Amino acid sequence: GAGVSQSPSNKVTEKGKDVELRCDPISGHTALYWYRQRLGQGLEFLIYFQGNSAPDKSGLPSDRFSAERTGESVSTLTIQRTQQEDSAVYLCASRGPDREGRNEQFFGPGTRLTVL
Amino acid sequence: TQLLEQSPQFLSIQEGENLTVYCNSSSVFSSLQWYRQEPGEGPVLLVTVVTGGEVKKLKRLTFQFGDARKDSSLHITAAQPGDTGLYLCAGSFPSGYALNFGKGTSLLVTP
């Protein structure tokens, strides 16, 4: 079946502009995650959606970052007033029913964001 | 603070050699995953281990979870150029849902 898809694959923007990144999870996956991968760093957790529960936003680095999810489908990550330090690859992952606490997440190809 | 420390950070070897990559922590994890990531792509799940002492094999790759579930290793036998990539370990806590990633080991296998 289809995997996680993300768009755009690349985004170049100017400092101060807003950007919106999109994620389509694997069909039927109720859990959706956003991570950020900066050069030379491990993946950093940003936000987690599980079904209709309130999202866990504890990883968002500032109030310029926000995310929404429509039901159990598409999610958008919005970064307002972008800064150069926001340049990174933004990765989306989804997870199906959690077997035995394995927490197996499947990642999309990412959106590479460059802020000039 | 990086919960998972991976070593080595970089590894360049020739085709046919064996190698081991380590993933260490002072924390106990309920599960641990290994992913491989190639340039311009997202991480691809290789294996999940959940039981202390567990060993899993995937063709030439052998994964081991430490007895105390704090560390893991990945051993590759007779490496091939197709093994080139960034190897990431990630751990989950029993009460958590986010993956905690190490910084990765960048492997280059030359013919």
XYZ file of N, CA, C and O in Angstrom, chain A residues 9-105:
388
model
N 8.404 18.680 -1.407
C 9.629 17.962 -1.047
C 10.722 18.957 -0.662
O 11.568 18.656 0.178
N 10.688 20.118 -1.294
C 11.630 21.182 -0.981
C 10.893 22.506 -0.906
O 9.961 22.742 -1.684
N 11.311 23.360 0.026
C 10.702 24.675 0.146
C 11.792 25.673 0.513
O 12.506 25.498 1.505
N 11.932 26.688 -0.327
C 12.873 27.767 -0.038
C 12.044 29.016 0.226
O 11.163 29.351 -0.572
N 12.300 29.668 1.325
C 11.523 30.841 1.674
C 12.432 31.926 2.238
O 13.591 31.670 2.581
N 11.892 33.110 2.332
C 12.655 34.217 2.889
C 12.324 34.375 4.370
O 11.182 34.123 4.795
N 13.299 34.805 5.111
C 13.109 35.054 6.537
C 11.886 35.941 6.754
O 11.692 36.938 6.055
N 11.043 35.535 7.706
C 9.859 36.310 8.024
C 8.584 35.837 7.361
O 7.485 36.217 7.766
N 8.708 34.994 6.323
C 7.522 34.465 5.647
C 6.959 33.270 6.409
O 7.650 32.623 7.188
N 5.678 32.995 6.174
C 5.037 31.809 6.745
C 5.135 30.655 5.752
O 5.077 30.871 4.531
N 5.250 29.421 6.267
C 5.259 28.245 5.408
C 4.304 27.198 5.969
O 4.064 27.128 7.176
N 3.783 26.386 5.067
C 2.867 25.322 5.450
C 3.346 24.021 4.820
O 3.547 23.944 3.605
N 3.518 22.999 5.652
C 4.000 21.699 5.187
C 2.872 20.690 5.385
O 2.167 20.722 6.393
N 2.781 19.754 4.450
C 1.651 18.821 4.463
C 2.132 17.383 4.605
O 3.188 17.015 4.081
N 1.313 16.589 5.310
C 1.615 15.169 5.494
C 0.350 14.348 5.289
O -0.699 14.646 5.882
N 0.458 13.308 4.449
C -0.611 12.325 4.271
C -0.142 11.008 4.878
O 0.775 10.382 4.348
N -0.756 10.573 5.984
C -0.279 9.353 6.639
C -0.740 8.105 5.895
O -1.541 8.189 4.952
N -0.251 6.972 6.335
C -0.720 5.689 5.794
C -2.189 5.529 6.190
O -2.560 5.791 7.341
N -2.991 5.097 5.233
C -4.412 4.944 5.478
C -4.665 4.008 6.658
O -4.087 2.920 6.742
N -5.518 4.461 7.589
C -5.840 3.629 8.740
C -4.953 3.863 9.947
O -5.235 3.368 11.041
N -3.871 4.609 9.771
C -2.986 4.914 10.897
C -3.578 6.073 11.692
O -3.764 7.169 11.176
N -3.829 5.810 12.977
C -4.462 6.841 13.790
C -3.449 7.777 14.435
O -3.780 8.881 14.832
N -2.209 7.323 14.576
C -1.179 8.147 15.214
C -0.335 8.829 14.150
O 0.072 8.196 13.167
N -0.059 10.115 14.347
C 0.746 10.890 13.398
C 1.709 11.768 14.184
O 1.337 12.358 15.210
N 2.951 11.805 13.712
C 4.018 12.532 14.396
C 4.711 13.475 13.416
O 4.850 13.163 12.229
N 5.195 14.584 13.947
C 6.111 15.455 13.210
C 7.434 15.489 13.963
O 7.466 15.623 15.204
N 8.526 15.389 13.190
C 9.884 15.492 13.735
C 10.654 16.499 12.876
O 10.314 16.752 11.718
N 11.720 17.031 13.458
C 12.612 17.933 12.730
C 14.024 17.335 12.769
O 14.471 16.855 13.830
N 14.711 17.406 11.642
C 16.068 16.877 11.553
C 16.972 17.991 11.045
O 16.933 18.338 9.865
N 17.756 18.542 11.945
C 18.710 19.567 11.551
C 20.048 18.913 11.251
O 20.361 17.832 11.760
N 20.835 19.567 10.438
C 22.093 19.013 9.967
C 22.952 18.579 11.141
O 23.210 19.361 12.063
N 23.375 17.313 11.110
C 24.261 16.809 12.156
C 23.579 16.475 13.463
O 24.245 16.115 14.436
N 22.258 16.584 13.473
C 21.517 16.310 14.704
C 20.589 15.123 14.504
O 20.229 14.779 13.386
N 20.190 14.529 15.613
C 19.178 13.479 15.544
C 17.816 14.091 15.300
O 17.643 15.298 15.302
N 16.846 13.245 15.073
C 15.489 13.735 14.867
C 14.932 14.249 16.189
O 15.077 13.607 17.233
N 14.295 15.427 16.131
C 13.671 16.022 17.319
C 12.160 15.914 17.186
O 11.594 16.335 16.167
N 11.513 15.399 18.213
C 10.055 15.308 18.236
C 9.441 16.698 18.312
O 9.900 17.551 19.088
N 8.390 16.921 17.523
C 7.695 18.194 17.544
C 6.283 18.074 18.123
O 5.927 18.769 19.073
N 5.471 17.189 17.534
C 4.066 17.107 17.924
C 3.517 15.738 17.577
O 4.012 15.066 16.661
N 2.495 15.312 18.318
C 1.905 13.976 18.178
C 0.385 14.095 18.189
O -0.189 14.751 19.059
N -0.255 13.471 17.216
C -1.713 13.378 17.139
C -2.116 11.909 17.294
O -1.524 11.024 16.681
N -3.146 11.677 18.091
C -3.685 10.319 18.240
C -5.208 10.414 18.160
O -5.854 10.891 19.105
N -5.752 9.959 17.069
C -7.192 9.955 16.892
C -7.783 11.331 17.141
O -7.309 12.331 16.625
N -8.839 11.366 17.960
C -9.518 12.620 18.260
C -9.046 13.255 19.568
O -9.620 14.248 20.018
N -7.993 12.685 20.169
C -7.469 13.244 21.422
C -6.754 14.552 21.154
O -6.319 14.820 20.025
N -6.615 15.358 22.205
C -5.858 16.604 22.072
C -4.413 16.273 21.732
O -3.815 15.365 22.308
N -3.825 16.986 20.775
C -2.452 16.683 20.390
C -1.459 17.013 21.501
O -1.711 17.891 22.322
N -0.356 16.297 21.524
C 0.749 16.605 22.423
C 1.693 17.555 21.690
O 2.392 17.138 20.769
N 1.729 18.799 22.119
C 2.518 19.839 21.457
C 3.818 20.119 22.207
O 4.472 21.139 21.957
N 4.199 19.233 23.107
C 5.306 19.525 24.023
C 6.649 19.714 23.320
O 7.553 20.309 23.889
N 6.786 19.221 22.093
C 8.054 19.352 21.390
C 8.173 20.584 20.509
O 9.254 20.858 19.970
N 7.116 21.334 20.358
C 7.176 22.517 19.497
C 8.149 23.530 20.086
O 8.037 23.895 21.260
N 9.111 24.024 19.298
C 10.180 24.870 19.844
C 9.752 26.295 20.177
O 10.420 26.951 20.980
N 8.703 26.789 19.563
C 8.235 28.149 19.864
C 6.794 28.283 19.415
O 6.249 27.390 18.759
N 6.172 29.399 19.790
C 4.763 29.607 19.410
C 4.625 29.968 17.933
O 3.516 30.176 17.453
N 5.724 30.050 17.218
C 5.627 30.261 15.770
C 5.244 28.966 15.049
O 4.864 28.985 13.890
N 5.382 27.866 15.760
C 5.082 26.554 15.187
C 3.688 26.106 15.620
O 3.338 26.202 16.808
N 2.911 25.587 14.687
C 1.606 25.020 15.013
C 1.311 23.901 14.031
O 1.915 23.829 12.950
N 0.395 23.033 14.396
C 0.023 21.934 13.511
C -1.431 21.596 13.720
O -1.985 21.791 14.807
N -2.030 21.108 12.652
C -3.421 20.668 12.704
C -3.524 19.318 12.024
O -2.701 18.961 11.178
N -4.576 18.595 12.392
C -4.869 17.349 11.711
C -6.371 17.229 11.554
O -7.122 17.454 12.505
N -6.799 16.872 10.373
C -8.219 16.705 10.074
C -8.587 15.254 10.309
O -8.206 14.372 9.529
N -9.309 14.977 11.393
C -9.707 13.613 11.710
C -8.500 12.710 11.823
O -7.589 12.966 12.590
N -8.483 11.645 11.046
C -7.360 10.712 11.055
C -6.666 10.732 9.706
O -6.107 9.736 9.272
N -6.667 11.916 9.073
C -6.026 11.972 7.768
C -4.937 13.028 7.756
O -4.059 13.044 8.612
N -5.045 13.929 6.807
C -3.985 14.884 6.508
C -3.634 15.763 7.705
O -4.504 16.137 8.499
N -2.350 16.085 7.810
C -1.884 17.031 8.810
C -1.077 18.130 8.130
O -0.401 17.880 7.124
N -1.153 19.331 8.681
C -0.329 20.438 8.194
C 0.461 21.022 9.352
O -0.064 21.199 10.456
N 1.719 21.284 9.103
C 2.599 21.953 10.055
C 2.856 23.354 9.522
O 3.288 23.506 8.376
N 2.558 24.359 10.324
C 2.733 25.746 9.910
C 3.824 26.400 10.749
O 3.841 26.259 11.971
N 4.714 27.075 10.064
C 5.747 27.856 10.738
C 5.544 29.315 10.332
O 5.610 29.648 9.148
N 5.278 30.154 11.304
C 5.064 31.576 11.036
C 6.366 32.350 11.229
O 7.208 31.969 12.048
N 6.511 33.403 10.463
C 7.660 34.317 10.603
C 8.965 33.513 10.670
O 9.719 33.582 11.650
N 9.206 32.755 9.623
C 10.342 31.825 9.634
C 11.659 32.534 9.925
O 11.880 33.691 9.539
N 12.529 31.814 10.612
C 13.881 32.260 10.944
C 14.877 31.307 10.296
O 14.547 30.160 9.965
N 16.121 31.751 10.179
C 17.131 30.906 9.548
C 17.351 29.612 10.324
O 17.623 28.565 9.720
N 17.194 29.658 11.637
C 17.398 28.434 12.420
C 16.291 27.410 12.221
O 16.400 26.276 12.710
N 15.225 27.797 11.507
C 14.164 26.837 11.193
C 14.556 25.942 10.009
O 13.854 24.957 9.721
N 15.631 26.267 9.325
C 16.077 25.453 8.196
C 16.390 24.044 8.683
O 17.188 23.856 9.609
N 15.745 23.064 8.069
C 15.869 21.672 8.508
C 15.046 20.813 7.568
O 14.336 21.316 6.696
N 15.127 19.503 7.784
C 14.202 18.578 7.124
C 13.097 18.268 8.121
O 13.371 17.881 9.265
N 11.862 18.452 7.690
C 10.709 18.177 8.542
C 10.113 16.851 8.100
O 9.702 16.686 6.952
N 10.084 15.912 9.031
C 9.654 14.543 8.737
C 8.338 14.239 9.435
O 8.145 14.595 10.601
N 7.489 13.567 8.726
C 6.209 13.119 9.272
C 6.252 11.599 9.367
O 6.841 10.924 8.505
N 5.645 11.054 10.405
C 5.566 9.604 10.573
C 4.171 9.233 11.023
O 3.483 10.026 11.676
N 3.755 8.027 10.675
C 2.478 7.542 11.173
C 2.652 6.146 11.753
O 3.626 5.443 11.462
N 1.725 5.779 12.609
C 1.790 4.482 13.287
C 0.391 3.891 13.349
O -0.578 4.591 13.651
N 0.304 2.598 13.116
C -0.958 1.873 13.230
C -1.185 1.446 14.675
O -0.542 1.954 15.596
N -2.081 0.501 14.905
C -2.330 -0.011 16.257
C -1.020 -0.490 16.873
O -0.253 -1.207 16.233
N -0.750 -0.088 18.111
C 0.539 -0.350 18.732
C 0.589 -1.770 19.285
O 0.018 -2.071 20.327
N 1.285 -2.662 18.582
C 1.438 -4.044 19.011
C 2.483 -4.144 20.109
O 3.637 -3.794 19.897
N 2.074 -4.610 21.263
C 3.016 -4.913 22.348
C 3.921 -3.741 22.693
O 5.072 -3.941 23.086
N 3.437 -2.531 22.505
C 4.232 -1.354 22.829
C 5.425 -1.154 21.931
O 6.402 -0.522 22.319
N 5.385 -1.667 20.722
C 6.539 -1.592 19.841
C 6.728 -0.188 19.257
O 7.820 0.178 18.848
N 5.662 0.576 19.180
C 5.749 1.968 18.727
C 6.481 2.093 17.384
O 7.387 2.924 17.223
N 6.092 1.288 16.426
C 6.767 1.290 15.122
C 6.194 2.397 14.248
O 5.024 2.370 13.881
N 7.022 3.337 13.919
C 6.607 4.502 13.149
C 7.200 4.437 11.745
O 8.353 4.043 11.573
